[in-house]
Amino acid sequence: MDSKFWQQRWQEGRIGFHQPNVNPQLIKYISNLALSIGSQVLVPLCGKSVDMAWLAHEGYDVVGIELVETAVQAFFSEQNIIPTIAEFTSATDKSTLKRYQGQLADQTITLWAADIFSLNATDIGDIDAVYDRAALIALPADMRQKYSKQIRKLSHNASQLLMTLTYDQSKKAGPPFSISHKDIQQYYGTHYQIKELEGESSTLNAASEIAVTEHVWLLTK
Ligand SMILES: C[S@@+](CC[C@H](N)C(=O)[O-])C[C@H]1O[C@@H](n2cnc3c(N)ncnc32)[C@H](O)[C@@H]1O
């Protein structure tokens, strides 16, 4: 799953992962993060998720990171926000980082059009919590350890709401990938306490008969 894969998916409109409505599990479990108004929430691999607008309406600043710039532009356009755009050079790999920033419900939404691995904690500022929906599960196994390490570095091990799936991976190639409790222990177990908040049976998508369990995890230091 390299940059080309995702650029192509967005270009061709193959974005079945995008939900038109706010994720009900975010609404149900956000209080577990015990955030105060004005806290800053990191949304890695954010796409153009409407969950970010909901977070702003709840009183939180949002920092999203998304590889595909057209997805970032689509978010602001769909939310009727005219962003300010600034360009930086990554201190990590010298790539160009584009920062889109706008206001919604008196909160600041900052979306970085960048590879998550090109950013560092100084770029994005203090993070109070991480909301991972369809981010860890979008990455193949050989990238996940690196990703989890990067999330820890970017957020200084801030608490996380993490949504994952388990299903029979032999029935379908990912993404999304099936991730077990043991995998999550491996990625985050050394630095967080991991608690399952929900494990709900469903199918992989409306057109699919593949049985899937959707998990919601709370990771705390
Ligand atoms: C499965 S989608 C999920 C999007 C969003 N979280 C949502 O719930 O709609 C994964 C997203 O991650 C982005 N992505 C993949 N690799 C990335 C990387 N290395 N850095 C930043 N974004 C990345 C893709 O372009 C894609 O929009």
PDB file of C-alpha atoms and ligand atoms in Angstrom:
ATOM      1  CA  MET A   1       0.000   0.000   0.000  1.00  0.00           C
ATOM      2  CA  ASP A   2       2.185   2.774  -1.246  1.00  0.00           C
ATOM      3  CA  SER A   3       1.342   6.366  -1.989  1.00  0.00           C
ATOM      4  CA  LYS A   4       0.322   5.492  -5.583  1.00  0.00           C
ATOM      5  CA  PHE A   5      -2.275   2.999  -4.321  1.00  0.00           C
ATOM      6  CA  TRP A   6      -4.055   5.668  -2.257  1.00  0.00           C
ATOM      7  CA  GLN A   7      -3.649   8.436  -4.851  1.00  0.00           C
ATOM      8  CA  GLN A   8      -5.313   6.147  -7.383  1.00  0.00           C
ATOM      9  CA  ARG A   9      -8.160   5.199  -5.052  1.00  0.00           C
ATOM     10  CA  TRP A  10      -8.991   8.838  -4.428  1.00  0.00           C
ATOM     11  CA  GLN A  11      -8.589   9.729  -8.108  1.00  0.00           C
ATOM     12  CA  GLU A  12     -10.982   6.945  -9.151  1.00  0.00           C
ATOM     13  CA  GLY A  13     -13.411   7.682  -6.323  1.00  0.00           C
ATOM     14  CA  ARG A  14     -12.929   4.210  -4.811  1.00  0.00           C
ATOM     15  CA  ILE A  15     -13.420   5.483  -1.278  1.00  0.00           C
ATOM     16  CA  GLY A  16     -15.912   3.011   0.155  1.00  0.00           C
ATOM     17  CA  PHE A  17     -14.282   3.603   3.549  1.00  0.00           C
ATOM     18  CA  HIS A  18     -15.677   7.158   3.644  1.00  0.00           C
ATOM     19  CA  GLN A  19     -18.822   7.401   5.764  1.00  0.00           C
ATOM     20  CA  PRO A  20     -21.349  10.154   5.042  1.00  0.00           C
ATOM     21  CA  ASN A  21     -22.430  10.245   8.681  1.00  0.00           C
ATOM     22  CA  VAL A  22     -20.503  10.643  11.922  1.00  0.00           C
ATOM     23  CA  ASN A  23     -19.243   7.341  13.289  1.00  0.00           C
ATOM     24  CA  PRO A  24     -21.738   6.321  16.032  1.00  0.00           C
ATOM     25  CA  GLN A  25     -18.924   4.647  17.973  1.00  0.00           C
ATOM     26  CA  LEU A  26     -17.075   7.960  18.181  1.00  0.00           C
ATOM     27  CA  ILE A  27     -20.179   9.621  19.608  1.00  0.00           C
ATOM     28  CA  LYS A  28     -20.713   6.731  22.028  1.00  0.00           C
ATOM     29  CA  TYR A  29     -17.160   6.430  23.339  1.00  0.00           C
ATOM     30  CA  ILE A  30     -15.548   9.893  23.087  1.00  0.00           C
ATOM     31  CA  SER A  31     -16.213  10.522  26.798  1.00  0.00           C
ATOM     32  CA  ASN A  32     -13.754   7.725  27.637  1.00  0.00           C
ATOM     33  CA  LEU A  33     -10.969  10.068  26.529  1.00  0.00           C
ATOM     34  CA  ALA A  34     -11.951  12.543  29.288  1.00  0.00           C
ATOM     35  CA  LEU A  35     -11.075  15.525  27.111  1.00  0.00           C
ATOM     36  CA  SER A  36     -11.615  19.094  28.147  1.00  0.00           C
ATOM     37  CA  ILE A  37     -12.950  21.702  25.720  1.00  0.00           C
ATOM     38  CA  GLY A  38     -10.151  23.014  23.531  1.00  0.00           C
ATOM     39  CA  SER A  39      -8.201  19.754  23.598  1.00  0.00           C
ATOM     40  CA  GLN A  40      -6.449  18.844  20.378  1.00  0.00           C
ATOM     41  CA  VAL A  41      -7.325  15.515  18.762  1.00  0.00           C
ATOM     42  CA  LEU A  42      -5.061  13.824  16.226  1.00  0.00           C
ATOM     43  CA  VAL A  43      -6.864  12.016  13.407  1.00  0.00           C
ATOM     44  CA  PRO A  44      -4.215  10.029  11.508  1.00  0.00           C
ATOM     45  CA  LEU A  45      -4.876   8.979   7.890  1.00  0.00           C
ATOM     46  CA  CYS A  46      -7.980  11.116   8.087  1.00  0.00           C
ATOM     47  CA  GLY A  47      -9.310  11.137   4.518  1.00  0.00           C
ATOM     48  CA  LYS A  48     -12.150  13.661   4.423  1.00  0.00           C
ATOM     49  CA  SER A  49     -13.908  12.168   7.432  1.00  0.00           C
ATOM     50  CA  VAL A  50     -16.923  14.099   8.708  1.00  0.00           C
ATOM     51  CA  ASP A  51     -15.913  12.892  12.185  1.00  0.00           C
ATOM     52  CA  MET A  52     -13.421  15.768  12.191  1.00  0.00           C
ATOM     53  CA  ALA A  53     -16.203  18.312  11.755  1.00  0.00           C
ATOM     54  CA  TRP A  54     -18.139  16.620  14.558  1.00  0.00           C
ATOM     55  CA  LEU A  55     -15.082  16.820  16.849  1.00  0.00           C
ATOM     56  CA  ALA A  56     -14.836  20.555  16.155  1.00  0.00           C
ATOM     57  CA  HIS A  57     -18.532  21.011  16.954  1.00  0.00           C
ATOM     58  CA  GLU A  58     -17.901  19.185  20.240  1.00  0.00           C
ATOM     59  CA  GLY A  59     -15.310  21.835  21.118  1.00  0.00           C
ATOM     60  CA  TYR A  60     -12.035  20.171  20.125  1.00  0.00           C
ATOM     61  CA  ASP A  61      -9.277  21.323  17.827  1.00  0.00           C
ATOM     62  CA  VAL A  62      -8.422  18.733  15.203  1.00  0.00           C
ATOM     63  CA  VAL A  63      -5.159  17.794  13.526  1.00  0.00           C
ATOM     64  CA  GLY A  64      -5.629  15.427  10.613  1.00  0.00           C
ATOM     65  CA  ILE A  65      -2.929  13.862   8.484  1.00  0.00           C
ATOM     66  CA  GLU A  66      -3.719  12.689   4.961  1.00  0.00           C
ATOM     67  CA  LEU A  67      -1.423  11.668   2.133  1.00  0.00           C
ATOM     68  CA  VAL A  68      -3.769  12.668  -0.698  1.00  0.00           C
ATOM     69  CA  GLU A  69      -4.118  16.414  -1.073  1.00  0.00           C
ATOM     70  CA  THR A  70      -7.403  16.237  -3.017  1.00  0.00           C
ATOM     71  CA  ALA A  71      -8.966  14.491   0.015  1.00  0.00           C
ATOM     72  CA  VAL A  72      -7.851  17.382   2.226  1.00  0.00           C
ATOM     73  CA  GLN A  73      -9.251  19.900  -0.252  1.00  0.00           C
ATOM     74  CA  ALA A  74     -12.520  17.931  -0.454  1.00  0.00           C
ATOM     75  CA  PHE A  75     -12.916  18.061   3.334  1.00  0.00           C
ATOM     76  CA  PHE A  76     -12.695  21.855   3.463  1.00  0.00           C
ATOM     77  CA  SER A  77     -14.859  22.324   0.407  1.00  0.00           C
ATOM     78  CA  GLU A  78     -17.579  19.958   1.718  1.00  0.00           C
ATOM     79  CA  GLN A  79     -17.549  21.743   5.078  1.00  0.00           C
ATOM     80  CA  ASN A  80     -17.734  25.156   3.360  1.00  0.00           C
ATOM     81  CA  ILE A  81     -14.508  26.306   4.957  1.00  0.00           C
ATOM     82  CA  ILE A  82     -11.948  28.343   3.068  1.00  0.00           C
ATOM     83  CA  PRO A  83      -8.611  27.174   4.471  1.00  0.00           C
ATOM     84  CA  THR A  84      -5.338  29.005   4.664  1.00  0.00           C
ATOM     85  CA  ILE A  85      -2.546  26.993   3.103  1.00  0.00           C
ATOM     86  CA  ALA A  86       1.114  27.008   4.066  1.00  0.00           C
ATOM     87  CA  GLU A  87       4.056  24.994   2.807  1.00  0.00           C
ATOM     88  CA  PHE A  88       6.920  23.610   4.842  1.00  0.00           C
ATOM     89  CA  THR A  89       9.874  21.339   4.280  1.00  0.00           C
ATOM     90  CA  SER A  90       9.881  18.157   6.325  1.00  0.00           C
ATOM     91  CA  ALA A  91      12.719  18.061   8.852  1.00  0.00           C
ATOM     92  CA  THR A  92      12.527  14.265   8.596  1.00  0.00           C
ATOM     93  CA  ASP A  93      12.885  13.639   4.856  1.00  0.00           C
ATOM     94  CA  LYS A  94      12.899  17.078   3.164  1.00  0.00           C
ATOM     95  CA  SER A  95       9.593  16.377   1.397  1.00  0.00           C
ATOM     96  CA  THR A  96       7.063  19.207   0.972  1.00  0.00           C
ATOM     97  CA  LEU A  97       4.421  19.356   3.688  1.00  0.00           C
ATOM     98  CA  LYS A  98       1.251  21.317   3.016  1.00  0.00           C
ATOM     99  CA  ARG A  99      -0.762  22.559   5.962  1.00  0.00           C
ATOM    100  CA  TYR A 100      -4.419  23.455   5.416  1.00  0.00           C
ATOM    101  CA  GLN A 101      -6.040  25.282   8.290  1.00  0.00           C
ATOM    102  CA  GLY A 102      -9.578  26.546   8.862  1.00  0.00           C
ATOM    103  CA  GLN A 103     -12.081  27.409  11.572  1.00  0.00           C
ATOM    104  CA  LEU A 104     -15.246  25.508  12.382  1.00  0.00           C
ATOM    105  CA  ALA A 105     -17.487  26.164  15.388  1.00  0.00           C
ATOM    106  CA  ASP A 106     -14.724  28.337  16.911  1.00  0.00           C
ATOM    107  CA  GLN A 107     -12.239  25.455  16.722  1.00  0.00           C
ATOM    108  CA  THR A 108      -9.214  25.081  14.497  1.00  0.00           C
ATOM    109  CA  ILE A 109      -9.030  22.222  12.036  1.00  0.00           C
ATOM    110  CA  THR A 110      -5.538  21.641  10.691  1.00  0.00           C
ATOM    111  CA  LEU A 111      -5.091  19.063   7.974  1.00  0.00           C
ATOM    112  CA  TRP A 112      -1.625  18.136   6.814  1.00  0.00           C
ATOM    113  CA  ALA A 113      -1.430  16.951   3.216  1.00  0.00           C
ATOM    114  CA  ALA A 114       1.566  14.772   3.912  1.00  0.00           C
ATOM    115  CA  ASP A 115       2.871  11.301   4.529  1.00  0.00           C
ATOM    116  CA  ILE A 116       2.442  10.672   8.240  1.00  0.00           C
ATOM    117  CA  PHE A 117       6.052   9.506   8.431  1.00  0.00           C
ATOM    118  CA  SER A 118       7.315  12.890   7.161  1.00  0.00           C
ATOM    119  CA  LEU A 119       5.906  14.807  10.141  1.00  0.00           C
ATOM    120  CA  ASN A 120       7.246  15.199  13.635  1.00  0.00           C
ATOM    121  CA  ALA A 121       5.697  16.173  16.973  1.00  0.00           C
ATOM    122  CA  THR A 122       6.947  19.766  16.662  1.00  0.00           C
ATOM    123  CA  ASP A 123       5.086  20.199  13.354  1.00  0.00           C
ATOM    124  CA  ILE A 124       1.706  19.228  14.753  1.00  0.00           C
ATOM    125  CA  GLY A 125       1.867  20.599  18.308  1.00  0.00           C
ATOM    126  CA  ASP A 126       0.512  19.156  21.537  1.00  0.00           C
ATOM    127  CA  ILE A 127      -1.886  16.270  21.099  1.00  0.00           C
ATOM    128  CA  ASP A 128      -4.345  15.325  23.859  1.00  0.00           C
ATOM    129  CA  ALA A 129      -5.861  12.250  22.214  1.00  0.00           C
ATOM    130  CA  VAL A 130      -5.763  10.161  19.057  1.00  0.00           C
ATOM    131  CA  TYR A 131      -8.828   8.997  17.126  1.00  0.00           C
ATOM    132  CA  ASP A 132      -7.891   6.106  14.838  1.00  0.00           C
ATOM    133  CA  ARG A 133     -10.720   4.993  12.551  1.00  0.00           C
ATOM    134  CA  ALA A 134      -9.702   3.034   9.453  1.00  0.00           C
ATOM    135  CA  ALA A 135      -6.053   4.069   9.838  1.00  0.00           C
ATOM    136  CA  LEU A 136      -4.191   1.181  11.521  1.00  0.00           C
ATOM    137  CA  ILE A 137      -6.433  -1.294   9.670  1.00  0.00           C
ATOM    138  CA  ALA A 138      -5.633   0.423   6.348  1.00  0.00           C
ATOM    139  CA  LEU A 139      -1.988  -0.556   6.613  1.00  0.00           C
ATOM    140  CA  PRO A 140      -0.405  -3.918   5.800  1.00  0.00           C
ATOM    141  CA  ALA A 141       1.255  -5.875   8.598  1.00  0.00           C
ATOM    142  CA  ASP A 142       4.788  -4.824   7.646  1.00  0.00           C
ATOM    143  CA  MET A 143       3.921  -1.125   8.116  1.00  0.00           C
ATOM    144  CA  ARG A 144       1.915  -1.312  11.315  1.00  0.00           C
ATOM    145  CA  GLN A 145       4.771  -1.449  13.828  1.00  0.00           C
ATOM    146  CA  LYS A 146       6.348   1.602  12.196  1.00  0.00           C
ATOM    147  CA  TYR A 147       2.956   3.351  12.162  1.00  0.00           C
ATOM    148  CA  SER A 148       2.230   2.653  15.838  1.00  0.00           C
ATOM    149  CA  LYS A 149       5.683   3.950  16.767  1.00  0.00           C
ATOM    150  CA  GLN A 150       5.053   7.111  14.739  1.00  0.00           C
ATOM    151  CA  ILE A 151       1.658   7.657  16.397  1.00  0.00           C
ATOM    152  CA  ARG A 152       3.311   7.343  19.809  1.00  0.00           C
ATOM    153  CA  LYS A 153       6.031   9.810  18.803  1.00  0.00           C
ATOM    154  CA  LEU A 154       3.618  12.336  17.309  1.00  0.00           C
ATOM    155  CA  SER A 155       1.232  12.228  20.268  1.00  0.00           C
ATOM    156  CA  HIS A 156       3.659  11.545  23.133  1.00  0.00           C
ATOM    157  CA  ASN A 157       1.621   8.434  23.932  1.00  0.00           C
ATOM    158  CA  ALA A 158      -1.672  10.320  24.257  1.00  0.00           C
ATOM    159  CA  SER A 159      -4.767   8.209  24.905  1.00  0.00           C
ATOM    160  CA  GLN A 160      -6.437   6.696  21.878  1.00  0.00           C
ATOM    161  CA  LEU A 161      -9.811   5.560  20.671  1.00  0.00           C
ATOM    162  CA  LEU A 162      -8.884   2.850  18.206  1.00  0.00           C
ATOM    163  CA  MET A 163     -11.337   1.080  15.920  1.00  0.00           C
ATOM    164  CA  THR A 164     -10.361  -2.243  14.362  1.00  0.00           C
ATOM    165  CA  LEU A 165     -11.940  -5.250  12.636  1.00  0.00           C
ATOM    166  CA  THR A 166     -11.466  -8.978  12.867  1.00  0.00           C
ATOM    167  CA  TYR A 167     -12.549 -11.305  10.079  1.00  0.00           C
ATOM    168  CA  ASP A 168     -11.250 -14.269   8.136  1.00  0.00           C
ATOM    169  CA  GLN A 169      -8.475 -12.630   6.122  1.00  0.00           C
ATOM    170  CA  SER A 170      -8.339 -15.628   3.752  1.00  0.00           C
ATOM    171  CA  LYS A 171     -11.768 -14.523   2.417  1.00  0.00           C
ATOM    172  CA  LYS A 172     -10.573 -11.102   1.285  1.00  0.00           C
ATOM    173  CA  ALA A 173      -7.311  -9.296   0.785  1.00  0.00           C
ATOM    174  CA  GLY A 174      -7.086  -6.040   2.750  1.00  0.00           C
ATOM    175  CA  PRO A 175      -7.381  -3.176   3.217  1.00  0.00           C
ATOM    176  CA  PRO A 176      -9.117  -3.148   5.570  1.00  0.00           C
ATOM    177  CA  PHE A 177      -6.971  -5.682   7.381  1.00  0.00           C
ATOM    178  CA  SER A 178      -8.074  -7.962  10.186  1.00  0.00           C
ATOM    179  CA  ILE A 179      -6.167  -7.118  13.361  1.00  0.00           C
ATOM    180  CA  SER A 180      -6.272  -9.322  16.455  1.00  0.00           C
ATOM    181  CA  HIS A 181      -6.068  -8.354  20.113  1.00  0.00           C
ATOM    182  CA  LYS A 182      -2.630  -9.982  20.124  1.00  0.00           C
ATOM    183  CA  ASP A 183      -1.537  -7.715  17.242  1.00  0.00           C
ATOM    184  CA  ILE A 184      -2.724  -4.633  19.133  1.00  0.00           C
ATOM    185  CA  GLN A 185      -0.810  -5.816  22.194  1.00  0.00           C
ATOM    186  CA  GLN A 186       2.251  -6.107  20.003  1.00  0.00           C
ATOM    187  CA  TYR A 187       1.867  -2.603  18.543  1.00  0.00           C
ATOM    188  CA  TYR A 188       0.819  -0.739  21.675  1.00  0.00           C
ATOM    189  CA  GLY A 189       0.949  -3.083  24.685  1.00  0.00           C
ATOM    190  CA  THR A 190       4.306  -1.877  26.026  1.00  0.00           C
ATOM    191  CA  HIS A 191       3.169   1.731  26.314  1.00  0.00           C
ATOM    192  CA  TYR A 192      -0.565   1.612  26.937  1.00  0.00           C
ATOM    193  CA  GLN A 193      -3.218  -0.147  28.925  1.00  0.00           C
ATOM    194  CA  ILE A 194      -5.577  -1.641  26.373  1.00  0.00           C
ATOM    195  CA  LYS A 195      -9.260  -2.023  27.122  1.00  0.00           C
ATOM    196  CA  GLU A 196     -11.915  -3.308  24.744  1.00  0.00           C
ATOM    197  CA  LEU A 197     -14.988  -1.071  24.885  1.00  0.00           C
ATOM    198  CA  GLU A 198     -17.015  -2.913  22.267  1.00  0.00           C
ATOM    199  CA  GLY A 199     -16.913  -5.952  20.006  1.00  0.00           C
ATOM    200  CA  GLU A 200     -19.910  -5.975  17.683  1.00  0.00           C
ATOM    201  CA  SER A 201     -20.738  -8.509  14.961  1.00  0.00           C
ATOM    202  CA  SER A 202     -21.505  -7.224  11.505  1.00  0.00           C
ATOM    203  CA  THR A 203     -20.606  -7.881   7.851  1.00  0.00           C
ATOM    204  CA  LEU A 204     -17.612  -6.382   6.101  1.00  0.00           C
ATOM    205  CA  ASN A 205     -19.787  -4.072   4.000  1.00  0.00           C
ATOM    206  CA  ALA A 206     -23.393  -3.942   2.823  1.00  0.00           C
ATOM    207  CA  ALA A 207     -22.665  -6.035  -0.283  1.00  0.00           C
ATOM    208  CA  SER A 208     -20.547  -8.611   1.527  1.00  0.00           C
ATOM    209  CA  GLU A 209     -21.422 -11.761   3.440  1.00  0.00           C
ATOM    210  CA  ILE A 210     -18.088 -11.873   5.210  1.00  0.00           C
ATOM    211  CA  ALA A 211     -18.748 -11.935   8.950  1.00  0.00           C
ATOM    212  CA  VAL A 212     -16.775  -9.330  10.786  1.00  0.00           C
ATOM    213  CA  THR A 213     -16.440  -8.115  14.352  1.00  0.00           C
ATOM    214  CA  GLU A 214     -15.932  -4.406  14.853  1.00  0.00           C
ATOM    215  CA  HIS A 215     -13.839  -3.594  17.893  1.00  0.00           C
ATOM    216  CA  VAL A 216     -13.452  -0.344  19.788  1.00  0.00           C
ATOM    217  CA  TRP A 217     -10.385  -0.060  21.999  1.00  0.00           C
ATOM    218  CA  LEU A 218      -9.390   2.490  24.585  1.00  0.00           C
ATOM    219  CA  LEU A 219      -5.643   2.903  24.949  1.00  0.00           C
ATOM    220  CA  THR A 220      -4.435   4.813  27.977  1.00  0.00           C
ATOM    221  CA  LYS A 221      -0.936   5.437  29.313  1.00  0.00           C
TER     222      LYS A 221
HETATM  223  C1  LIG B   1      -9.056   3.616   4.756  1.00  0.00           C
HETATM  224  S1  LIG B   1      -8.825   5.315   4.530  1.00  0.00           S
HETATM  225  C2  LIG B   1      -9.560   5.961   6.012  1.00  0.00           C
HETATM  226  C3  LIG B   1      -9.829   7.433   5.981  1.00  0.00           C
HETATM  227  C4  LIG B   1     -10.511   8.005   7.235  1.00  0.00           C
HETATM  228  N1  LIG B   1      -9.827   7.645   8.451  1.00  0.00           N
HETATM  229  C5  LIG B   1     -11.961   7.625   7.312  1.00  0.00           C
HETATM  230  O1  LIG B   1     -12.365   7.059   8.339  1.00  0.00           O
HETATM  231  O2  LIG B   1     -12.711   7.888   6.361  1.00  0.00           O
HETATM  232  C6  LIG B   1      -7.082   5.501   4.820  1.00  0.00           C
HETATM  233  C7  LIG B   1      -6.569   6.877   4.411  1.00  0.00           C
HETATM  234  O3  LIG B   1      -5.193   6.975   4.768  1.00  0.00           O
HETATM  235  C8  LIG B   1      -4.495   7.693   3.774  1.00  0.00           C
HETATM  236  N2  LIG B   1      -3.084   7.290   3.911  1.00  0.00           N
HETATM  237  C9  LIG B   1      -2.543   6.093   3.566  1.00  0.00           C
HETATM  238  N3  LIG B   1      -1.243   6.058   3.863  1.00  0.00           N
HETATM  239  C10 LIG B   1      -0.949   7.255   4.441  1.00  0.00           C
HETATM  240  C11 LIG B   1       0.250   7.828   4.954  1.00  0.00           C
HETATM  241  N4  LIG B   1       1.412   7.165   4.947  1.00  0.00           N
HETATM  242  N5  LIG B   1       0.213   9.078   5.460  1.00  0.00           N
HETATM  243  C12 LIG B   1      -0.965   9.781   5.476  1.00  0.00           C
HETATM  244  N6  LIG B   1      -2.132   9.281   4.982  1.00  0.00           N
HETATM  245  C13 LIG B   1      -2.124   8.044   4.465  1.00  0.00           C
HETATM  246  C14 LIG B   1      -5.180   7.281   2.473  1.00  0.00           C
HETATM  247  O4  LIG B   1      -4.998   8.208   1.437  1.00  0.00           O
HETATM  248  C15 LIG B   1      -6.636   7.166   2.920  1.00  0.00           C
HETATM  249  O5  LIG B   1      -7.339   8.374   2.715  1.00  0.00           O
END
